[in-house]
Coordinates of C-alpha atoms in Angstrom, one line a residue:
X1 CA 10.8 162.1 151.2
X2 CA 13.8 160.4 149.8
X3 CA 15.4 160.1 153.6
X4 CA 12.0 160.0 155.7
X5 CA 14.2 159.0 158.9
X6 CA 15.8 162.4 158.8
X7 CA 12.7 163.9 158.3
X8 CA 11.5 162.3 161.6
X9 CA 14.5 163.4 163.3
X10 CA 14.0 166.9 162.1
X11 CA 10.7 167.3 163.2
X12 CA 11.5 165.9 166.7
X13 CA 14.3 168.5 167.1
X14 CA 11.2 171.4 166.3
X15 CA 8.9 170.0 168.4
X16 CA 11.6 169.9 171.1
X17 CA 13.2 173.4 170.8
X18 CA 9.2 174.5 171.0
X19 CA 8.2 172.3 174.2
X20 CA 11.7 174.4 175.2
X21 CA 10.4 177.5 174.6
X22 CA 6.7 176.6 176.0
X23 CA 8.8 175.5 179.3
X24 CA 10.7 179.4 179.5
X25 CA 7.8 181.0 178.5
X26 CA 5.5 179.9 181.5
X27 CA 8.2 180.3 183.8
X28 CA 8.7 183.8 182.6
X29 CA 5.0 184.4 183.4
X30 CA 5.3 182.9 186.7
X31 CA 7.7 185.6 187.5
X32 CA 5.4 188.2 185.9
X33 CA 2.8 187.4 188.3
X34 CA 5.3 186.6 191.5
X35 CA 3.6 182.8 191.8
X36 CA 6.7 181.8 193.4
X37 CA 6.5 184.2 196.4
X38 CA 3.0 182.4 197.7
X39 CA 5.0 179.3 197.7
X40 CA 8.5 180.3 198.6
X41 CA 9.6 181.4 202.6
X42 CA 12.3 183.7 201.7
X43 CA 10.7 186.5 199.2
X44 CA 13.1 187.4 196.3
X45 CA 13.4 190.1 193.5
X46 CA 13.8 189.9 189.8
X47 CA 17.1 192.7 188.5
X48 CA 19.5 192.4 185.8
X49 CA 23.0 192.4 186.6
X50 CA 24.6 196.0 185.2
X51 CA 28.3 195.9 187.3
X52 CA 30.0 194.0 184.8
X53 CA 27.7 195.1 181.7
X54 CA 29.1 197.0 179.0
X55 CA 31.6 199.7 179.2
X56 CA 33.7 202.0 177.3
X57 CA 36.8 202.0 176.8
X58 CA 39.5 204.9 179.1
X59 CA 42.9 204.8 177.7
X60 CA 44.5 206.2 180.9
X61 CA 42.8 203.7 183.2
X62 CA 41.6 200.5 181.4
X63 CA 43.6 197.4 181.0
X64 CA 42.2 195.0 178.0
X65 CA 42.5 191.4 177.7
X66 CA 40.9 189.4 175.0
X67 CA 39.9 185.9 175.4
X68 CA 42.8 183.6 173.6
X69 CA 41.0 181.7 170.8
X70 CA 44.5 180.1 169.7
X71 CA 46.8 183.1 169.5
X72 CA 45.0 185.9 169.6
X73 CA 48.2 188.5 169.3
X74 CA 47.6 189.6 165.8
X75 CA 44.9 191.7 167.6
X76 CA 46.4 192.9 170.8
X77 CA 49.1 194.6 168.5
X78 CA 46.4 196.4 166.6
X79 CA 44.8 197.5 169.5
X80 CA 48.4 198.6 171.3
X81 CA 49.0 200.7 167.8
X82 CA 45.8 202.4 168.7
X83 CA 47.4 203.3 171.8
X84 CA 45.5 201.2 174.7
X85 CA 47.2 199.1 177.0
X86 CA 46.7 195.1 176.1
X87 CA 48.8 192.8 177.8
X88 CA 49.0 189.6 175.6
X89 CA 47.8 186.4 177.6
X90 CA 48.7 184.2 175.2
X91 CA 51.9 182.3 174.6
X92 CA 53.1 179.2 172.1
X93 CA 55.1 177.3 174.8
X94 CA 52.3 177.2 177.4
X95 CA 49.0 177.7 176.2
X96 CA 47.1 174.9 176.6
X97 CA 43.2 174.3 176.6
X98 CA 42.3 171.9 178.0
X99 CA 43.3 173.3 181.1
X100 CA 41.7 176.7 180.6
X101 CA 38.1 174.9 180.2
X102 CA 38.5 172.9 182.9
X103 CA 39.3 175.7 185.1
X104 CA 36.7 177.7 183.8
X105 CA 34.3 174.8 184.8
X106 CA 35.1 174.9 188.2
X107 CA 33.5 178.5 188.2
X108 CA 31.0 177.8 185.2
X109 CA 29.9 174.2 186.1
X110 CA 29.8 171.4 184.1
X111 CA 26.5 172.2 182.2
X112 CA 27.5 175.1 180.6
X113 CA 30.1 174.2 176.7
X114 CA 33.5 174.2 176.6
X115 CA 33.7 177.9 175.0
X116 CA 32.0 179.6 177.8
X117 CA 34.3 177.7 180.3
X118 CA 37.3 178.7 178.3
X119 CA 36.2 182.3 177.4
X120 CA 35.0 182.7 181.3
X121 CA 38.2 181.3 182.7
X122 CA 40.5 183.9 180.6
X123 CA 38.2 186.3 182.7
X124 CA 39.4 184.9 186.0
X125 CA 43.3 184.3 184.9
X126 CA 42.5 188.2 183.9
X127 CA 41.8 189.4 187.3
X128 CA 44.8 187.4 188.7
X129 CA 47.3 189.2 186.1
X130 CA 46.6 192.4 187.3
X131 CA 46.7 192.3 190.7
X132 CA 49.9 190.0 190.1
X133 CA 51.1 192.9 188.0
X134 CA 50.1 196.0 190.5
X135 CA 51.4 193.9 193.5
X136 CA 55.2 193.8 191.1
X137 CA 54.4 197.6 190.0
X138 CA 54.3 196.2 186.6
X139 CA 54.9 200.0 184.7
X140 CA 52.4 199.0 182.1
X141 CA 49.9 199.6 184.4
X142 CA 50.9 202.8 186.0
X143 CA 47.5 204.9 186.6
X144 CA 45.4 201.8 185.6
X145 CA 42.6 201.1 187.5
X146 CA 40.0 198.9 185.4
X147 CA 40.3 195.6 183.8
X148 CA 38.0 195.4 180.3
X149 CA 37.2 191.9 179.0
X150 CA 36.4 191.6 175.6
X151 CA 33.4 189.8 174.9
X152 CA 30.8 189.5 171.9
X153 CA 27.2 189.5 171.6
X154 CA 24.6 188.9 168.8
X155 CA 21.4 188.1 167.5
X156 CA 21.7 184.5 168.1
X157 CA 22.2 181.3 170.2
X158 CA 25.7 180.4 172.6
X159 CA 28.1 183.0 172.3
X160 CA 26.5 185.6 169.8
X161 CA 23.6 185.6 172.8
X162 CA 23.9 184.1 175.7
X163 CA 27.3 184.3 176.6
X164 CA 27.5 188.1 177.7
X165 CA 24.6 187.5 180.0
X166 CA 26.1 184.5 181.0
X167 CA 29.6 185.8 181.7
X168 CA 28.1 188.7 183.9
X169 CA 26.3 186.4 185.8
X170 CA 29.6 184.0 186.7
X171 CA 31.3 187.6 187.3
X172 CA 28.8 188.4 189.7
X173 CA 29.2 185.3 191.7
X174 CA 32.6 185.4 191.9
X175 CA 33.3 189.1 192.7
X176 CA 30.4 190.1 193.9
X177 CA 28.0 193.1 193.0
X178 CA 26.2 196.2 194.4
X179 CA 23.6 194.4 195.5
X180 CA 25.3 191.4 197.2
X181 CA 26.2 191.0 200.5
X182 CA 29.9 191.0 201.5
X183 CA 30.9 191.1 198.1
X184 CA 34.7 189.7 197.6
X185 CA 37.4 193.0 197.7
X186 CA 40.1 190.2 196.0
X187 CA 40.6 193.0 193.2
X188 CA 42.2 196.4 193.2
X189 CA 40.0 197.2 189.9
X190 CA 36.6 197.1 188.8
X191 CA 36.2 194.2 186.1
X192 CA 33.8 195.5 183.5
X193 CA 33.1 193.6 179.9
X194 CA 33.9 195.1 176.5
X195 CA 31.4 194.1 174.4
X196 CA 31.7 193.9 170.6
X197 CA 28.0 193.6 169.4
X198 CA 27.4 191.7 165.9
X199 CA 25.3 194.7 165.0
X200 CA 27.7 197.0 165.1
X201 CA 30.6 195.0 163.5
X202 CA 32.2 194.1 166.7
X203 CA 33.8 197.4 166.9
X204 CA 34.2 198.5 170.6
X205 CA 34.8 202.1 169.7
X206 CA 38.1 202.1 167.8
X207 CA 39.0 204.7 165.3
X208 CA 38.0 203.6 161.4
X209 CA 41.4 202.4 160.5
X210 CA 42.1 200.3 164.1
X211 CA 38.6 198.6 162.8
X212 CA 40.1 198.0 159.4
X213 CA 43.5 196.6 160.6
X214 CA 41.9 194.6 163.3
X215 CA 39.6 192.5 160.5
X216 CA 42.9 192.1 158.7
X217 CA 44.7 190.9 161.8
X218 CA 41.7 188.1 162.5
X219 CA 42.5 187.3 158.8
X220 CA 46.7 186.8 159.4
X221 CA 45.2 184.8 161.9
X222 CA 44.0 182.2 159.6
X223 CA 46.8 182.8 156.9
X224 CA 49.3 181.8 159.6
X225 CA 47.1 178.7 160.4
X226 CA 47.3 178.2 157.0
X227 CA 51.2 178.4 156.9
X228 CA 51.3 176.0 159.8
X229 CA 48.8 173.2 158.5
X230 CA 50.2 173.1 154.8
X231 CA 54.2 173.4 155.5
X232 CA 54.4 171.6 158.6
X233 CA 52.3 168.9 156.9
X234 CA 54.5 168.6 154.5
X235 CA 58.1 168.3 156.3
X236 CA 60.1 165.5 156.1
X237 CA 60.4 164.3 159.3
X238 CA 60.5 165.7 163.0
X239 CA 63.9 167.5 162.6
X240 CA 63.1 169.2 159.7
X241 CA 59.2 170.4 161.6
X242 CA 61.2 171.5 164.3
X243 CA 63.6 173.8 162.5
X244 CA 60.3 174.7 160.6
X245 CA 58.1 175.5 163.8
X246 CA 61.4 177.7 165.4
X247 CA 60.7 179.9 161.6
X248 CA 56.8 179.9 161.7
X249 CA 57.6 181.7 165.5
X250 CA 60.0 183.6 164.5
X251 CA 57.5 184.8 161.4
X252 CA 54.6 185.5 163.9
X253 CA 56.5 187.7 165.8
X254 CA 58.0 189.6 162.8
X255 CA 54.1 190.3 161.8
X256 CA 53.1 191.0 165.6
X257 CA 55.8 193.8 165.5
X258 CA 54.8 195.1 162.4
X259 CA 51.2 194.8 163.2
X260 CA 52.2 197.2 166.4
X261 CA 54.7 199.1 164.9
X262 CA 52.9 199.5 161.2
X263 CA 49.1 200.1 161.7
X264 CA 48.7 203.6 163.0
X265 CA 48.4 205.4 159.4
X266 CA 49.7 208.9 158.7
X267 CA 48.2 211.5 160.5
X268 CA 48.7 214.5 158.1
X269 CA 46.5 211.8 155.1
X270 CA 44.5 210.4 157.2
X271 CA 42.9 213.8 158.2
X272 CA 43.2 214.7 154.1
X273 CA 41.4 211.7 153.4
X274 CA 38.6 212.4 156.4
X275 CA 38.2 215.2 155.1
X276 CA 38.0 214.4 151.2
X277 CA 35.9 211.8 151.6
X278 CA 33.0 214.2 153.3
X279 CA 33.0 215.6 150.0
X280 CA 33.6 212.9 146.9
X281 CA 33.2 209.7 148.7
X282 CA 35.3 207.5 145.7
X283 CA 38.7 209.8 146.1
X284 CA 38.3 209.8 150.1
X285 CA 37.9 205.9 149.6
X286 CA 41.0 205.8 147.5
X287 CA 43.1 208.3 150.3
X288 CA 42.1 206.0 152.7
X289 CA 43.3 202.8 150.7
X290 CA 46.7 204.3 150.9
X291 CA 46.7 206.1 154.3
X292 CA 45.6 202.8 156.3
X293 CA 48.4 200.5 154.9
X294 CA 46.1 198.6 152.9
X295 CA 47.9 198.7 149.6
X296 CA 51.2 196.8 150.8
X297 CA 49.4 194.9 153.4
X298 CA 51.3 197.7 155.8
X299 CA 55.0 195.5 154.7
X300 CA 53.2 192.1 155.5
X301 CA 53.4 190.7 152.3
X302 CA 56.8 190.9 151.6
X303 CA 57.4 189.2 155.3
X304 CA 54.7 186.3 154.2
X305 CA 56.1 185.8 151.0
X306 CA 60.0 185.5 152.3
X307 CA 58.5 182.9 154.6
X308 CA 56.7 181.4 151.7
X309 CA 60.3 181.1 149.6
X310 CA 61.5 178.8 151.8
X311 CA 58.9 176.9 153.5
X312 CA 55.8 176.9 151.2
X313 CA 57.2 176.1 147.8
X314 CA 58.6 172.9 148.5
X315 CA 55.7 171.8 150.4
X316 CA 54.3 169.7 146.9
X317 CA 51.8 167.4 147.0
X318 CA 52.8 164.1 147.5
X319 CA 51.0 161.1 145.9
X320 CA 48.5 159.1 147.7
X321 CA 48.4 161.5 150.4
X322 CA 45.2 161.7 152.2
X323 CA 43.3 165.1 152.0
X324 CA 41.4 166.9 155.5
X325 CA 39.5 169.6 156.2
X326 CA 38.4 170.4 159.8
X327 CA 35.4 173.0 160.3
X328 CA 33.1 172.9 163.2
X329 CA 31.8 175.1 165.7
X330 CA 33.9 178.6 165.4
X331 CA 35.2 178.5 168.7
X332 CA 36.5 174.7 169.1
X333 CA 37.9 174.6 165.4
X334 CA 40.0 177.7 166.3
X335 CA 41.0 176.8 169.2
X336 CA 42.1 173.3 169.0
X337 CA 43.7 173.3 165.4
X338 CA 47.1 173.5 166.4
X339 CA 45.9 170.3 168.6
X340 CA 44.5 168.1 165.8
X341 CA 47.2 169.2 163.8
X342 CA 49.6 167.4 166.1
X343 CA 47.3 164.5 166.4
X344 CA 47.0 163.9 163.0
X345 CA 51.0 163.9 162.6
X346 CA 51.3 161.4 165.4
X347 CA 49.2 159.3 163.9
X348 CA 50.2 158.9 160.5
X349 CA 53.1 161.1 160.5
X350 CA 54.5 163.9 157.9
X351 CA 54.0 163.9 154.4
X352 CA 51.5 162.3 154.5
X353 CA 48.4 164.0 154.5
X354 CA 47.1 167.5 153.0
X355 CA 45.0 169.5 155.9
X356 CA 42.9 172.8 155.6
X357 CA 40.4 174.6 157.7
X358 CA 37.9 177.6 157.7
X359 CA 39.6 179.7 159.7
X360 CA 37.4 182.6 162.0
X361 CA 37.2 185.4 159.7
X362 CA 35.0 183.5 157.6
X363 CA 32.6 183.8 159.8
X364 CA 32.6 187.6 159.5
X365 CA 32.1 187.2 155.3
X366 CA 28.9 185.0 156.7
X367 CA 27.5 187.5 158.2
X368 CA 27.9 190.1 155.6
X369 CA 26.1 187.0 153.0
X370 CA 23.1 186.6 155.3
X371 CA 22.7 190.5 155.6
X372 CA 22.3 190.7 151.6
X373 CA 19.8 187.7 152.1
X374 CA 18.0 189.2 154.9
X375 CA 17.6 192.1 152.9
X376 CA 17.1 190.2 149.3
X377 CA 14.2 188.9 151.5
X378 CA 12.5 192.2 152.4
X379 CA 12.6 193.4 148.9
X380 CA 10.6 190.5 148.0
X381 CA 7.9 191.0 150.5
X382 CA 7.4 194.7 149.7
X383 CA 5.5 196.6 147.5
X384 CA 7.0 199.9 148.6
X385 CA 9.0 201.6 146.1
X386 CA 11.0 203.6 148.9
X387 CA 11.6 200.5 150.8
X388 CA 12.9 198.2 147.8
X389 CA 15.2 201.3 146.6
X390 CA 16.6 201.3 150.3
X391 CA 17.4 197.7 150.6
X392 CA 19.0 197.7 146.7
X393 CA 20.9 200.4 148.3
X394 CA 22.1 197.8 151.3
X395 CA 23.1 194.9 149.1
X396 CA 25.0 196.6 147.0
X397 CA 27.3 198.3 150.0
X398 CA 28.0 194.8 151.6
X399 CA 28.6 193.4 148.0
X400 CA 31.1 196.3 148.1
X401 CA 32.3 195.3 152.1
X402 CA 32.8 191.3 150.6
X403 CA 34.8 192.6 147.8
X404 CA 36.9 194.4 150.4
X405 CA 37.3 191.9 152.4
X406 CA 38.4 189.1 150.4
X407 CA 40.0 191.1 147.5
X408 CA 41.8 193.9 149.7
X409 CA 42.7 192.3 153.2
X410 CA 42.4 188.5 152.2
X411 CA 43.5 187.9 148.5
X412 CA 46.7 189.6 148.8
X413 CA 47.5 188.0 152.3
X414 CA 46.8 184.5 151.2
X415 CA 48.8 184.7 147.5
X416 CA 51.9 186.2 149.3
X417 CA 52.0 183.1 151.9
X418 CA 51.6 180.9 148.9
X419 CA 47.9 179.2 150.5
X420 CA 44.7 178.6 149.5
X421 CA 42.4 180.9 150.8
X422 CA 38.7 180.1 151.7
X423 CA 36.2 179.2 149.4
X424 CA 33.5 182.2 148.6
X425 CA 30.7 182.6 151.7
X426 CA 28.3 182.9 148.5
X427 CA 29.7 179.9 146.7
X428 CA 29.5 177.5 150.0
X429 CA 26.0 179.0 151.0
X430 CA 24.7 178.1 147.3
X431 CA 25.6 174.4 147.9
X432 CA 23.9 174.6 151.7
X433 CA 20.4 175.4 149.8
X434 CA 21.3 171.6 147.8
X435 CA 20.0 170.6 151.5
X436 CA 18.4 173.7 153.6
X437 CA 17.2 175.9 150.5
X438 CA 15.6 178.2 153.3
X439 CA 19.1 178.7 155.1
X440 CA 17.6 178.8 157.9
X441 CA 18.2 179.2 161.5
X442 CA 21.1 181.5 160.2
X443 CA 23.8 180.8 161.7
X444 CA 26.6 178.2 161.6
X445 CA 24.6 175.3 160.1
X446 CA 24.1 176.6 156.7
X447 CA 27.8 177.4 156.0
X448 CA 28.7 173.8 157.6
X449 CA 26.7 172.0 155.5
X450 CA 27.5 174.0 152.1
X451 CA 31.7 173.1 153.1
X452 CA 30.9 169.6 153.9
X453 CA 29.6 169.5 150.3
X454 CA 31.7 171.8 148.4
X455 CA 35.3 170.2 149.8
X456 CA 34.1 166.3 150.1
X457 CA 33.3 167.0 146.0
X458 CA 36.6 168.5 145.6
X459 CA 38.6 165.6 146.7
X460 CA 38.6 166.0 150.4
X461 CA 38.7 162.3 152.3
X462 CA 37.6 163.3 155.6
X463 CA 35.6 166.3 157.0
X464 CA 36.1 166.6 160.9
X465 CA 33.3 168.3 162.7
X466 CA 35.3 169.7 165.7
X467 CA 33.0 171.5 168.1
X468 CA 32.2 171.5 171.8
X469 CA 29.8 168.4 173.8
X470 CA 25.8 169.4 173.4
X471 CA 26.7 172.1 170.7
X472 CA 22.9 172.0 168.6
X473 CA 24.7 173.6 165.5
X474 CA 26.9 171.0 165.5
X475 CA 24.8 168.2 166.2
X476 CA 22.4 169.6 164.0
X477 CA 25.0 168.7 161.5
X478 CA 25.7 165.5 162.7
X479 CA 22.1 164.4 161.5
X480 CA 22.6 165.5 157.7
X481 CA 26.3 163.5 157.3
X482 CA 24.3 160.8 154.7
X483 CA 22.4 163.4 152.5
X484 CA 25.9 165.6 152.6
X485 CA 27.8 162.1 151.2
X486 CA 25.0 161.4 148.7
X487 CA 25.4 165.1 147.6
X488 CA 29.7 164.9 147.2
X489 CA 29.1 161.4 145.1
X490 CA 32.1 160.7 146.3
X491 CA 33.4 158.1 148.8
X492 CA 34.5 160.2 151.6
X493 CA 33.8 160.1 155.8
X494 CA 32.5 162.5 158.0
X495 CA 33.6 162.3 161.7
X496 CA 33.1 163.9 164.5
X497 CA 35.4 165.0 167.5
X498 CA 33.1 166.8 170.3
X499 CA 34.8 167.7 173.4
X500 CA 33.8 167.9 176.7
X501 CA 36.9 169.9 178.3
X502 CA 38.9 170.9 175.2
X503 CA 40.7 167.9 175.1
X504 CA 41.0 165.7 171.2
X505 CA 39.6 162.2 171.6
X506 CA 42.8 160.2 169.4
X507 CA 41.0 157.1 169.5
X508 CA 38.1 158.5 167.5
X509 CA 40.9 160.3 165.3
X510 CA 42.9 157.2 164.6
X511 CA 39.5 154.9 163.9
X512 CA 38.5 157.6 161.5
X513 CA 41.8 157.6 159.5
X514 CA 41.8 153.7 159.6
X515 CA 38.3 153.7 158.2
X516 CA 39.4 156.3 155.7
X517 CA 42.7 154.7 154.2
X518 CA 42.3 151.1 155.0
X519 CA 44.5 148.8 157.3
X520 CA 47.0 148.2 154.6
X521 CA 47.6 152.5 154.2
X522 CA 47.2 152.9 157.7
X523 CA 49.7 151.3 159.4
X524 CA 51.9 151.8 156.0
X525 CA 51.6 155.2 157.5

């Protein structure tokens, strides 16, 4: 009532996504009833495309790759310590995305987001190393045969839905399928996906502890973005950033090594606490805590918080620095962080500004949050005693999974690197119902909107909405920036920097800083 514009807006969106799904809906019965053969010349069938579906995983024959959502390597070493070939496809000196999407669009198309471009053209670059690497009998891929993509799939829109079907698709065309005609022989190897479904907590059919490191090495992922944001921020000048960035490479690859090296627990405990925990559950926890490395962080703490002595506890804040936060779309804010990071020195330079970010893992804790309300929900809808015990039952084992998470594999991670780590999901959902009290659609609105809130209160300047062009999270977001600002009571901006092909739009950047500080601190800057 109080903003009857958005209102408006809001309901156009419904009515919209409904005439959407009106539109699929008769086309799907259209199929149903073959309408289209009457009219069409050349009859045509209706199949699903299985070659490049989901497959599991053959140590002695399958190569993995994993899409690079920034640097990806604090999982390819978990997964090598689980003893499967992964050849890393990432690399600081050349990775850049703006060309991965745009070559992925030349296969994709230009309709399709930047993420699916990107994700789709790391398939393609895929096939290309490996029969680069069998034509130069690479030995890491003596006996191999297959190459497995990892890719994820969900409940919900874009990548948590559509993006599996989508990448098949794309595969198909390009390499052809059972059913095609003169399919392309360009590849010595089968391409299959490897498909880590949101169900089943993205596992792909590792063993327990391989599951366990490989949530803690998304988290390192976000700690080392961390590292990057808040010391490099705070150096001096160029000189001293670029004997800073030579360290921060030299740290990665210290916990990339010791991510390979580390992981793999004992084998003599970690059959003791198999088998313990079969019988008392809480002393085969407390075997595991030890066997899997989780106590010491598996030595990553120690190398964090050596790094920390020298780079992190100088890095003060300065006065009359301008504070950031960039959050977004999952994908786009991952993947282009080290980007706007770089942007945002060029245009006011070091020591100038504070920056932070919610880095991927988050969205994992989100997850676990809307379980317990999904559940919360079902208890208040029954009357069954049997059903309301089960579900009390389900809340309080995530409770106990969110504990994990951020006490075990976060907390320590974070305080050893000397960063902040991320606010609660819990806390920044409880702020989203200020707006959406239904938090509904789940997905990456709610936890948007409760971080636009939550940081613009706690002193942040300007929120950056980083996500791909014709992303309807994000521009879902867009439309609440004025109830969000009314919310923070503070004076703060909101901008946002879509992309079309991965690239940073500067000039939206720069206007946003210069609304932000003011001529006078801008160019003081």
């Amino acid at each position: 009532k109080k903003t009857p514009s958005l209102l408006i807006q809001s309901d156009a969106m419904i009515k919209e996504l409904a005439h959407l799904e009106n539109r699929v809906n008769t086309y799907i019965n259209q199929l149903n009833k073959k309408l289209h053969e009457e009219f069409s010349q050349e009859h045509f069938s209706i199949g699903l495309i299985e070659e490049f579906g989901q497959s599991d995983i053959n140590k002695d024959t399958d190569v993995i790759y994993f899409p690079t959502v920034h640097d990806n390597r604090t999982i390819t070493a978990v997964f090598r310590a689980a003893g499967l070939t992964v050849i890393d496809n990432y690399d600081d000196e050349t990775y850049d995305l703006e060309h991965k999407i745009k070559l992925g669009r030349k296969y994709a198309g230009d309709l399709v987001c930047a993420p699916l471009a990107g994700v789709f053209a790391d398939m393609i670059l895929a096939s290309e190393d490996f029969i680069k690497r069998k034509k130069a009998n690479d030995p890491l891929l003596k006996g191999k045969t297959r190459i497995l993509v990892f890719d994820n799939k969900g409940t919900g829109p874009c990548r948590q839905g559509q993006y599996y079907e989508m990448h098949k698709l794309l595969l198909s065309k390009q390499f052809g399928c059972a059913g095609c005609q003169n399919p392309k022989e360009n590849l010595t190897a089968q391409i299959k996906l490897l498909v880590g479904h949101e169900k089943d907590s993205f596992n792909v059919g590792l063993p327990e502890w391989a599951l366990v490191q490989a949530f803690q090495g998304v988290i390192l992922q976000g700690v080392l973005h961390a590292v990057l944001l808040k010391a490099g921020a705070a150096c001096r000048n160029y000189d001293e950033y670029q004997e800073f960035y030579e360290d921060y490479k030299k740290l990665k690859d210290e916990i990339y090594e010791s991510l390979e090296k580390n992981s793999r627990p004992n084998k003599t405990i970690l059959a003791l606490s198999e088998k313990i925990g079969k019988i008392f559950f809480s002393a085969g926890a407390i075997i595991k805590y030890f066997s899997y490395g989780i106590y010491n962080n598996n030595g990553l703490r120690k190398i964090l918080n050596k790094f920390a002595e020298k780079w992190i506890k100088k890095s003060e804040d300065k006065p009359n620095q301008i504070t950031i936060h960039l959050e977004g779309e999952a994908y786009m804010r991952v993947a282009q962080v080290q980007e706007v990071f770089n942007a945002l020195i060029d245009a006011i330079g070091f020591n100038s500004f504070k920056v932070t970010y919610s880095p991927l893992w988050c969205y994992l804790e989100l997850l676990l949050e809307f379980a317990i309300i999904e559940s919360q929900d079902r208890i208040n809808l029954s009357h069954d005693e049997k059903t309301i015990k089960k579900e009390k039952k389900t809340i309080f084992k995530i409770n106990q999974a969110v504990k994990i998470l951020r006490r075990i594999l976060a907390g320590p991670l974070y305080k050893s690197a000397k960063v902040a780590m991320p606010d609660p999901m819990k806390l920044v959902l409880d702020y989203s119902r200020q707006i959406l009290p239904s938090l509904k659609p789940h997905g990456e609105l709610p936890p948007y909107l409760g971080e636009a809130i939550l940081k613009i209160k706690a002193g942040t300047d300007l929120f950056l909405n980083i996500a791909p062009e014709g992303c309807m999270v994000s521009s879902m977001g867009q439309l609440f920036s004025h109830p969000i600002l009314k919310l923070s009571g503070r004076n703060a901006r909101i901008q946002d920097l879509f992309t079309l092909n991965g690239e940073v739009n500067e000039e939206q950047l720069k206007t946003a800083l210069l609304k932000t500080l003011g001529p006078e601190k801008y160019y003081r800057k």
